[in-house]
PDB file of C-alpha atoms in Angstrom:
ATOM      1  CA  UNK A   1     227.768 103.702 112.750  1.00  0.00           C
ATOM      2  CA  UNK A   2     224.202 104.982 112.933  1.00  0.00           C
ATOM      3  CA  UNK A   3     222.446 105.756 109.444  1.00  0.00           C
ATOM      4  CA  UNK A   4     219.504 108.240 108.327  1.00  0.00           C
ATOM      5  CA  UNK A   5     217.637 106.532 105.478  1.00  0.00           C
ATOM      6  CA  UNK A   6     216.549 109.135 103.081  1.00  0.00           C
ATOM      7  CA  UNK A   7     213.345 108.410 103.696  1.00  0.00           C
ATOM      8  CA  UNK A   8     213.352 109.317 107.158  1.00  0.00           C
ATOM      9  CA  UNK A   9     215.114 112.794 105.998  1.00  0.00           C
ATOM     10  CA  UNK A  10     212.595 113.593 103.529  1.00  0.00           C
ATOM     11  CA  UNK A  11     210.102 112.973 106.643  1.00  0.00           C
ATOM     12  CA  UNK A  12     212.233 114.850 108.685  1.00  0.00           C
ATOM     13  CA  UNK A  13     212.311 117.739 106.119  1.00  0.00           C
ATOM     14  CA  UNK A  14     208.771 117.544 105.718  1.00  0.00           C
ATOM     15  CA  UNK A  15     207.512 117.941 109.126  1.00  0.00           C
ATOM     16  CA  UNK A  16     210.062 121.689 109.710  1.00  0.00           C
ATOM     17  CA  UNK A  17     208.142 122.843 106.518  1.00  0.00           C
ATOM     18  CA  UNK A  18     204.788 121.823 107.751  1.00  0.00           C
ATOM     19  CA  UNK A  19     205.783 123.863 111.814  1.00  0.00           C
ATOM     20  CA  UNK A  20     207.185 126.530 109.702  1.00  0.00           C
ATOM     21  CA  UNK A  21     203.770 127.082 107.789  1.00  0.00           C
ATOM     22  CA  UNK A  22     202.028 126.763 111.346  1.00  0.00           C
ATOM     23  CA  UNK A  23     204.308 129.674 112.849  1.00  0.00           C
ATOM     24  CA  UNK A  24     203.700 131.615 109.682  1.00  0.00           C
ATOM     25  CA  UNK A  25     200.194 130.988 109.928  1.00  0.00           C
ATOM     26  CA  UNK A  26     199.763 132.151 113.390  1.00  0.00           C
ATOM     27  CA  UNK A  27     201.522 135.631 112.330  1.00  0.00           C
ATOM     28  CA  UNK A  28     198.930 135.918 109.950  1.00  0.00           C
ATOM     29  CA  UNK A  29     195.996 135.727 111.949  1.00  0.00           C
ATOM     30  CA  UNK A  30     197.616 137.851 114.591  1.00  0.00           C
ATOM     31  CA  UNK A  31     198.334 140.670 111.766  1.00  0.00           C
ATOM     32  CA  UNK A  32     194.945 139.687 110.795  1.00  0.00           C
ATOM     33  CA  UNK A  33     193.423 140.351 113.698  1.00  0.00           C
ATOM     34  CA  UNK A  34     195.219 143.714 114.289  1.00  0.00           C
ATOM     35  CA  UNK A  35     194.521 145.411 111.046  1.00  0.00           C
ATOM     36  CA  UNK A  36     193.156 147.835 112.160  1.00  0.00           C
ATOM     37  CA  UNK A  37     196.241 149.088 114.593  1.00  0.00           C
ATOM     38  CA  UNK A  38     198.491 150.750 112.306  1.00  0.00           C
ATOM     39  CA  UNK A  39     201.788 151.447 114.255  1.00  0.00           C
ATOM     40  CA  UNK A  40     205.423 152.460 113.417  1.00  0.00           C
ATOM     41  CA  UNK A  41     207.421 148.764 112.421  1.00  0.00           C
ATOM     42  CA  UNK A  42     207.234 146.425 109.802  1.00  0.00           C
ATOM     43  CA  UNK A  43     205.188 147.012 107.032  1.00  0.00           C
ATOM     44  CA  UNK A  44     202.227 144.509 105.305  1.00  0.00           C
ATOM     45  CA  UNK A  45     199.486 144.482 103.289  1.00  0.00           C
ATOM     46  CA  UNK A  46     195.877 143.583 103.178  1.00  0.00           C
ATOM     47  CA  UNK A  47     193.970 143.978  99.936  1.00  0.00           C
ATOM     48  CA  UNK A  48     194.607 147.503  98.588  1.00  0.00           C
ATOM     49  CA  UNK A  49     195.242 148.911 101.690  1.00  0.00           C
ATOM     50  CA  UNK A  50     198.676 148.595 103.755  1.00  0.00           C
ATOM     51  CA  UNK A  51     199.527 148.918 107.359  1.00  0.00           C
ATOM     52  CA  UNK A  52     202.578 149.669 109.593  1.00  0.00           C
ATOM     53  CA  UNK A  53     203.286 146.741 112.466  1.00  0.00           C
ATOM     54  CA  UNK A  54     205.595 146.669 115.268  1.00  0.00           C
ATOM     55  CA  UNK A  55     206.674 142.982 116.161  1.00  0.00           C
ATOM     56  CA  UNK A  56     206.769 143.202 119.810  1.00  0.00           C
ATOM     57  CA  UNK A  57     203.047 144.660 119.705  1.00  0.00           C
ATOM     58  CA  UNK A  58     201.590 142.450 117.568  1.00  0.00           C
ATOM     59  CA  UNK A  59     203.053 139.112 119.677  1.00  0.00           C
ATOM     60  CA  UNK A  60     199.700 138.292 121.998  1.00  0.00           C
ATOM     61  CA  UNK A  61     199.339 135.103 121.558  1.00  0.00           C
ATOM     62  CA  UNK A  62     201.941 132.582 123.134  1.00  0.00           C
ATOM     63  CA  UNK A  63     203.132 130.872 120.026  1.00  0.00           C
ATOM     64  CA  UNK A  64     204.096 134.333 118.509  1.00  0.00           C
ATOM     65  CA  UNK A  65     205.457 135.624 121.459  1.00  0.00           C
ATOM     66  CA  UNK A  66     208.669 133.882 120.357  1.00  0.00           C
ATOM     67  CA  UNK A  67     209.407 136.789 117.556  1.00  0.00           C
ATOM     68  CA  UNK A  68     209.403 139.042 120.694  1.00  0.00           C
ATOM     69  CA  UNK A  69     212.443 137.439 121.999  1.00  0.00           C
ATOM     70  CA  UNK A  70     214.079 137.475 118.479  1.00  0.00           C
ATOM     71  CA  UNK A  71     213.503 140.891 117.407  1.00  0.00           C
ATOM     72  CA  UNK A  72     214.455 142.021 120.963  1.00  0.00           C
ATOM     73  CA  UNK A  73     217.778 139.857 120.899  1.00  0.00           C
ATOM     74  CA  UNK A  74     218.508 141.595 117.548  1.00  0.00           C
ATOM     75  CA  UNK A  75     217.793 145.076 118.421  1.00  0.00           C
ATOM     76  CA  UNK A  76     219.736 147.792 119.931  1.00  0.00           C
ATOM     77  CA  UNK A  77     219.108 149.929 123.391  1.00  0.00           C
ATOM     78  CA  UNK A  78     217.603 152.580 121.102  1.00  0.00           C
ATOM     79  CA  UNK A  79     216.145 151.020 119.148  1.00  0.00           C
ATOM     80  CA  UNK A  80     214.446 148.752 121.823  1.00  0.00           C
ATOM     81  CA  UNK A  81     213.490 151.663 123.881  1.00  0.00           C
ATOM     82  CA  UNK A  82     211.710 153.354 120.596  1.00  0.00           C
ATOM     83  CA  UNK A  83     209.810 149.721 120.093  1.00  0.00           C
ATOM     84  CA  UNK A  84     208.272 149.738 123.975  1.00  0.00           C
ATOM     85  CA  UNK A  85     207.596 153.078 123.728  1.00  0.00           C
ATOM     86  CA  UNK A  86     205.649 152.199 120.869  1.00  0.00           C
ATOM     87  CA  UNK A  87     203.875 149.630 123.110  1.00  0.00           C
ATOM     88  CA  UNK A  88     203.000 151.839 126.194  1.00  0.00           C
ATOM     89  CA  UNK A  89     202.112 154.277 124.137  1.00  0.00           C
ATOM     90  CA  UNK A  90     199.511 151.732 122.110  1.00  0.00           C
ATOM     91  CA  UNK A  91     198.913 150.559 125.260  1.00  0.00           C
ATOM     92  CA  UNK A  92     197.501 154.465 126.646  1.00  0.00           C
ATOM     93  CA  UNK A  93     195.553 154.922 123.800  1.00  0.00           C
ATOM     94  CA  UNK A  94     193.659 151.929 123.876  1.00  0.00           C
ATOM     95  CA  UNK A  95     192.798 152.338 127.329  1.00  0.00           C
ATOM     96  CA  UNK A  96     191.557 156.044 126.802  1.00  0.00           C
ATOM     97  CA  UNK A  97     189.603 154.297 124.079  1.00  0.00           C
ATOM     98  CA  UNK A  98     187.616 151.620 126.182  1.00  0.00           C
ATOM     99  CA  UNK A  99     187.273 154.661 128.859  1.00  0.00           C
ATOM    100  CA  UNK A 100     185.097 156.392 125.740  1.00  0.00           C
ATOM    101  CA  UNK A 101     183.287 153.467 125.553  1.00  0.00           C
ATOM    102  CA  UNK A 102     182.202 153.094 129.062  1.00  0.00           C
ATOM    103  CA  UNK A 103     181.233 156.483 129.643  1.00  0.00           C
ATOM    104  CA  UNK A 104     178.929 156.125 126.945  1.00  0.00           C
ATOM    105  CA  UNK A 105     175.707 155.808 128.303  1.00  0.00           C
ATOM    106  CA  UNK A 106     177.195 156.056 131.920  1.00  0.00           C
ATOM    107  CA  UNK A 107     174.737 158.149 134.449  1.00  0.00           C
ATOM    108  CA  UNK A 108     177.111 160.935 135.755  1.00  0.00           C
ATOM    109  CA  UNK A 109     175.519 160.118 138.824  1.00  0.00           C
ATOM    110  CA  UNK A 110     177.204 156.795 138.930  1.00  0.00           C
ATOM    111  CA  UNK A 111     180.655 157.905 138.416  1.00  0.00           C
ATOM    112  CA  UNK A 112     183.060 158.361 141.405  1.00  0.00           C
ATOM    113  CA  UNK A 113     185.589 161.050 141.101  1.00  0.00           C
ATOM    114  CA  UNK A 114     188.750 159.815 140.452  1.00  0.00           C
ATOM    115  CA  UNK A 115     191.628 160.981 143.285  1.00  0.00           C
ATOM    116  CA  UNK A 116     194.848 159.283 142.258  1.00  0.00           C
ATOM    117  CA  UNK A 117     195.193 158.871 146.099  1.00  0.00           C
ATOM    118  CA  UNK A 118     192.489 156.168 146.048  1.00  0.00           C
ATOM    119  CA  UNK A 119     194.465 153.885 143.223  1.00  0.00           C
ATOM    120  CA  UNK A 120     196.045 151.117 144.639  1.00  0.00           C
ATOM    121  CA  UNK A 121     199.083 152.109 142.881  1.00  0.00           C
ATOM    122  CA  UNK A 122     199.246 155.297 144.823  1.00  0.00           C
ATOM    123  CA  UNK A 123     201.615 154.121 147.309  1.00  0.00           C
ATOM    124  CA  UNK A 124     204.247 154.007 144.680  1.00  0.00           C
ATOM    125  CA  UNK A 125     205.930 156.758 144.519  1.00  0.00           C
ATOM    126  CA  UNK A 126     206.505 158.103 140.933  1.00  0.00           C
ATOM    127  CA  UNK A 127     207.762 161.747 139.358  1.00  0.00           C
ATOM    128  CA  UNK A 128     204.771 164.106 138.875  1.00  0.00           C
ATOM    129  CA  UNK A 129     206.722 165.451 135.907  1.00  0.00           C
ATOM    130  CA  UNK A 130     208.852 165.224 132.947  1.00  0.00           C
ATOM    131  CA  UNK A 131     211.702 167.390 134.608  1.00  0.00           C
ATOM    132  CA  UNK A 132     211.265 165.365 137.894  1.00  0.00           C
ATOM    133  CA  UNK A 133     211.612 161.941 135.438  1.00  0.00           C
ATOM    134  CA  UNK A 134     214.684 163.233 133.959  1.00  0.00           C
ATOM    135  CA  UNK A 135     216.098 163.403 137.250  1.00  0.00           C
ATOM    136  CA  UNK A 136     215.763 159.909 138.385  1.00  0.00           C
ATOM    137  CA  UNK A 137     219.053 157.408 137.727  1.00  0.00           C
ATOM    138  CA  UNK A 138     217.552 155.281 134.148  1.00  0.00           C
ATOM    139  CA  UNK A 139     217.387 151.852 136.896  1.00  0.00           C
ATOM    140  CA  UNK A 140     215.029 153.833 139.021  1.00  0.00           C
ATOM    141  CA  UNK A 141     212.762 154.644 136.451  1.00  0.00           C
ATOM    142  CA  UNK A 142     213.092 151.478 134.594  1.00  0.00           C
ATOM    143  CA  UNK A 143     211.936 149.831 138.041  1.00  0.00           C
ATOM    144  CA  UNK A 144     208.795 152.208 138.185  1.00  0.00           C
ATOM    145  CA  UNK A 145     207.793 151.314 135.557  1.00  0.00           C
ATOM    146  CA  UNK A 146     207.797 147.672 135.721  1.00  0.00           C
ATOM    147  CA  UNK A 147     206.372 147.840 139.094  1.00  0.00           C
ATOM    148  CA  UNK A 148     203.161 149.899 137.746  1.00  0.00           C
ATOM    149  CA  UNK A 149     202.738 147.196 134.983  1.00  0.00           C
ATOM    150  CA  UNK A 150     203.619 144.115 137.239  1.00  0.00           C
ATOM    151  CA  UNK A 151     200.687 146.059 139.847  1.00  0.00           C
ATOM    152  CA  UNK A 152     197.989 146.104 137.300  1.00  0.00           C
ATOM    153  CA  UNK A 153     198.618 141.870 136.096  1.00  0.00           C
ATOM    154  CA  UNK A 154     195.641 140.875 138.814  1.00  0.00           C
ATOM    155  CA  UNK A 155     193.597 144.171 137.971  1.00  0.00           C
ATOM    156  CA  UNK A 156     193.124 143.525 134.696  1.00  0.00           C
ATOM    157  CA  UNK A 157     192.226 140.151 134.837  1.00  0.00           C
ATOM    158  CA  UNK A 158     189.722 141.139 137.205  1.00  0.00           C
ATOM    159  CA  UNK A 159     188.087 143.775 134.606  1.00  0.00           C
ATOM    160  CA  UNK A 160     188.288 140.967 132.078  1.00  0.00           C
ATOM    161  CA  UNK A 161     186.311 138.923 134.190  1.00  0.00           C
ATOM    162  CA  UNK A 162     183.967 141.507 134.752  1.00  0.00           C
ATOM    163  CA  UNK A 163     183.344 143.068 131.301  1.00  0.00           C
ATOM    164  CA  UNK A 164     181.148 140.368 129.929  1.00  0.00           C
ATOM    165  CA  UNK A 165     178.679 140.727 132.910  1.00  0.00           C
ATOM    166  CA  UNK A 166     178.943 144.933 132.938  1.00  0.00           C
ATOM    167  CA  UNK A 167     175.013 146.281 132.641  1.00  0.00           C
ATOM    168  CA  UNK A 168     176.022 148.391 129.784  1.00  0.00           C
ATOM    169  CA  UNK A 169     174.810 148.585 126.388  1.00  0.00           C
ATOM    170  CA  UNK A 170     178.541 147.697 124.775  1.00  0.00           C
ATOM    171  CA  UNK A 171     179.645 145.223 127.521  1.00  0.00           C
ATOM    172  CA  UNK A 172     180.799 143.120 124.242  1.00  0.00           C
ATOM    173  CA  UNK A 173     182.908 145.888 123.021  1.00  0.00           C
ATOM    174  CA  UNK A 174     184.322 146.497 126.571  1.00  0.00           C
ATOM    175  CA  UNK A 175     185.160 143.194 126.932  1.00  0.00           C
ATOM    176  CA  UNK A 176     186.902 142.726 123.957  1.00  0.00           C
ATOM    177  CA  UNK A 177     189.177 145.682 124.346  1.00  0.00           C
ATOM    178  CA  UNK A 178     189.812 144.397 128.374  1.00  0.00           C
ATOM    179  CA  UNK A 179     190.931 141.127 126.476  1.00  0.00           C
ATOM    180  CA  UNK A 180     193.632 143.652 124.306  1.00  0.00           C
ATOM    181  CA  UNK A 181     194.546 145.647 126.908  1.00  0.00           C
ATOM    182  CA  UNK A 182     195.404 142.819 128.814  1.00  0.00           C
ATOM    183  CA  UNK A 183     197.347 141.303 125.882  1.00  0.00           C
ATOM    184  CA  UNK A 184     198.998 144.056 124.999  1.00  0.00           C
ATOM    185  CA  UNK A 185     200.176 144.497 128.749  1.00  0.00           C
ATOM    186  CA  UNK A 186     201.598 141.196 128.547  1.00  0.00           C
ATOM    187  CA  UNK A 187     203.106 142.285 125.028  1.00  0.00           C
ATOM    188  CA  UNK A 188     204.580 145.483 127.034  1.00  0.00           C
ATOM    189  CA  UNK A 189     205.812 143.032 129.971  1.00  0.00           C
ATOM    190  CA  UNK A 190     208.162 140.684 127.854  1.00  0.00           C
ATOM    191  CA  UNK A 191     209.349 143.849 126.178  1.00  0.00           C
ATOM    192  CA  UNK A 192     210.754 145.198 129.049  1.00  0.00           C
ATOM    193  CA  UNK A 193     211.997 141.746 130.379  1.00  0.00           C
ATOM    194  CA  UNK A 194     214.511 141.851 127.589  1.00  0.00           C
ATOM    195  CA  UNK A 195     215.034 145.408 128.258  1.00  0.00           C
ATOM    196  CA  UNK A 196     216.272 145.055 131.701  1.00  0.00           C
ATOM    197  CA  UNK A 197     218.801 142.154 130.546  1.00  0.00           C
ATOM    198  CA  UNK A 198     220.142 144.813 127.946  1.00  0.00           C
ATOM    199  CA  UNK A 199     220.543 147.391 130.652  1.00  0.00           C
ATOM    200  CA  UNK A 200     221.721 144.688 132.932  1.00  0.00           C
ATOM    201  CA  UNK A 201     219.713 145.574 135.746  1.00  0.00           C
ATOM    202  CA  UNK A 202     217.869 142.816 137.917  1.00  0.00           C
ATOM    203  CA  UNK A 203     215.104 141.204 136.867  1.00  0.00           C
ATOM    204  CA  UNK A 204     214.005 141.516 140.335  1.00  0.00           C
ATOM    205  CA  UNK A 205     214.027 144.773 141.532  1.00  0.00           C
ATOM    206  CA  UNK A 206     210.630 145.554 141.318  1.00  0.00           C
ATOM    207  CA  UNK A 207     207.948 146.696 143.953  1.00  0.00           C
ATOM    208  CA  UNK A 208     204.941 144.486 144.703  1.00  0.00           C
ATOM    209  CA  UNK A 209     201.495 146.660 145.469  1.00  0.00           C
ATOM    210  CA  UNK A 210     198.583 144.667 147.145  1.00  0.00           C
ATOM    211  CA  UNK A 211     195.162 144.899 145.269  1.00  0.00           C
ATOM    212  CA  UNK A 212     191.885 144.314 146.868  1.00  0.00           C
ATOM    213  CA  UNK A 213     189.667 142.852 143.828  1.00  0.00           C
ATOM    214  CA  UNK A 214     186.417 143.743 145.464  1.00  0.00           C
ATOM    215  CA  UNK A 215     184.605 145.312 143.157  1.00  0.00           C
ATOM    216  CA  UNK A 216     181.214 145.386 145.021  1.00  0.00           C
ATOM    217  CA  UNK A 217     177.946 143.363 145.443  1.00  0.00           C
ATOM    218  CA  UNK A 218     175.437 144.550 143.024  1.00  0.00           C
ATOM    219  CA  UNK A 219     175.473 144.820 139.334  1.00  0.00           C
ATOM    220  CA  UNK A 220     175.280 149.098 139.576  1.00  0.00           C
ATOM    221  CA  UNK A 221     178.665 149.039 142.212  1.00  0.00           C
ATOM    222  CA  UNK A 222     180.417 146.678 140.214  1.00  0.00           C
ATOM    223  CA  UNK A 223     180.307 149.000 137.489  1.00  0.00           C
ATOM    224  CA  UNK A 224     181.066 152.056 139.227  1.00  0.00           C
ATOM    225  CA  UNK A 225     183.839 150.241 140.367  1.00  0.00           C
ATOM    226  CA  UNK A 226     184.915 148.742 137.014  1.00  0.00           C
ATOM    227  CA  UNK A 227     184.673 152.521 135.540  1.00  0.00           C
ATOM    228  CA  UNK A 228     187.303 153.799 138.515  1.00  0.00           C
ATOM    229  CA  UNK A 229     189.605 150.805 138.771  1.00  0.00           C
ATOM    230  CA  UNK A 230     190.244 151.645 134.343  1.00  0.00           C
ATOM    231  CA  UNK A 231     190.337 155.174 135.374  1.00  0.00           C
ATOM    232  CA  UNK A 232     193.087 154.630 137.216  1.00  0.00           C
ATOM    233  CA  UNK A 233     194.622 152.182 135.062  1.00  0.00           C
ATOM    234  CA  UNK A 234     194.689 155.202 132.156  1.00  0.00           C
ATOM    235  CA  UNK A 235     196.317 157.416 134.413  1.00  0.00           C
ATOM    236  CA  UNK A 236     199.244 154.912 135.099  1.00  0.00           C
ATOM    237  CA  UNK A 237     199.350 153.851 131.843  1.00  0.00           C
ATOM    238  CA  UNK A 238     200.158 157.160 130.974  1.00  0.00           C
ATOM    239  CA  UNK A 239     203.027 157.147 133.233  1.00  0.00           C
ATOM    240  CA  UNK A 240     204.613 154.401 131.983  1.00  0.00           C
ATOM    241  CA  UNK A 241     204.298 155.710 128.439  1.00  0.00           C
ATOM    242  CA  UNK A 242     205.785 158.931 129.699  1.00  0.00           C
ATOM    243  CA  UNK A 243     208.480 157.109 131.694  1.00  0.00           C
ATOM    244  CA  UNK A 244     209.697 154.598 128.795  1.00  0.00           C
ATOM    245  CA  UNK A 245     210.007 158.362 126.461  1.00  0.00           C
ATOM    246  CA  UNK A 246     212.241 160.026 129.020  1.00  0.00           C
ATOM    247  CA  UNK A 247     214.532 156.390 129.255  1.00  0.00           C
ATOM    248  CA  UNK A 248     214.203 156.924 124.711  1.00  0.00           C
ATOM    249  CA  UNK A 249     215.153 160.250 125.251  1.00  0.00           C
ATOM    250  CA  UNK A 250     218.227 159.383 127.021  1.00  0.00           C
ATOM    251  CA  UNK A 251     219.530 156.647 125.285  1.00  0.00           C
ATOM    252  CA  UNK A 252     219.085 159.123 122.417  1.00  0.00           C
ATOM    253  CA  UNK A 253     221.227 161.341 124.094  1.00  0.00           C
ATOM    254  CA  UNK A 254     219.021 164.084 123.326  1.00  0.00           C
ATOM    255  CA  UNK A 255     218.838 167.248 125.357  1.00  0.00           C
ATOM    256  CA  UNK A 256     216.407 167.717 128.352  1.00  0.00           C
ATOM    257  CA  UNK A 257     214.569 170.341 127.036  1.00  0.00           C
ATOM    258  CA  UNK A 258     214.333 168.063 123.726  1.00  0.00           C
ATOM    259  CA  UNK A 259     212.361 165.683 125.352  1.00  0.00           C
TER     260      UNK A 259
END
């Protein structure tokens, strides 16, 4: 028969506290980092102040995108649907934010005018309203709106690439928020993985939408472009926000005109 000195248990014991203090660690700095986002969801404090966090936003970084999986696991349809709703709608804000930014000292000049027929996501075809949304069957919609994220993955890596060479005044403030947005698409992403297994749809019944990441040759195109491709990105981040509210709405069983 095999034995476990106590010695080896202590050790044992010893080493789960010390990877317990490292996971609660990493939470820290990530609610550290984020004080300033005060969302619906848990609630913390910092100093005199105090904030509200949702788990599934707050879960960037790969270590602490484990409490995504175990608040999703423990959380009902509704309740899910309220917590990436949350997200997208996070995830819309910030993006109208960092479109602030760049138009800040932006020659009008340099802007091109945004036609939703020259996104790359415009061959997907989406409801152009709440009362058309309410119409599609929940896996339809569900699908959109996975697609529209899964489309922007190589876009925004792209813009993050980009940012820190932008000739713009605030190129380190762009950047940075490119770096959340991106994160918090990711956040959005794993949400809605778990999502789909609740619903028990496939994870696979998405559409694919080809990007070209050509942003231009000199340093004035390349920001034109860079000022479009997030233009466009706001715009269908707003539809997923809106999407994900109608698919709350009906899980709430709420009435149309309700939503």
């Amino acid at each position: 028969m095999f034995f476990i000195s106590k010695t080896d248990q202590q050790n044992k014991k010893q080493q789960h506290k010390i990877a317990e203090r490292q996971q609660e660690d990493e939470i820290r700095k990530t609610l550290q980092k984020n004080a300033s986002l005060q969302v619906p969801g848990y609630q913390t404090a910092f100093g005199s102040s105090r904030y509200w966090y949702d788990p599934l936003f707050l879960c960037s970084s790969v270590a602490v995108l484990l409490c995504v999986a175990v608040s999703s696991e423990a959380l009902g349809m509704t309740d899910l649907l309220e917590r990436v709703s949350q997200i997208s709608d996070n995830l819309h804000s910030l993006s109208t934010s960092l479109s602030n930014d760049l138009n800040t000292h932006f020659h009008p000049i340099g802007k091109i005018m945004m036609r939703p027929s020259m996104c790359h996501t415009s061959s997907l075809q989406t409801p152009t309203d709440k009362d058309q949304a309410l119409r599609v069957p929940e896996s339809e919609l569900l699908s959109l709106v996975r697609s529209l994220l899964l489309a922007w993955s190589d876009p925004l890596a792209v813009l993050l690439t980009e940012a820190p060479n932008l000739v713009h005044p605030e190129k380190s403030l762009i950047y940075s928020k490119t770096k959340e947005l991106q994160e918090h698409s990711n956040t959005l992403g794993a949400g809605l993985e778990h999502l789909v297994h609740k619903m028990g749809h496939s994870s696979q019944d998405i559409s694919s939408v080809p990007f070209n990441n050509d942003l231009g040759n000199d340093k004035n195109s390349r920001l034109t472009n860079f000022h479009f491709l997030l233009s466009c990105f706001r715009r269908d981040s707003h539809k997923i926000d809106s999407f994900l509210k109608v698919l709350r709405c009906r899980a709430a069983k709420l009435r149309p005109e309700m939503c």
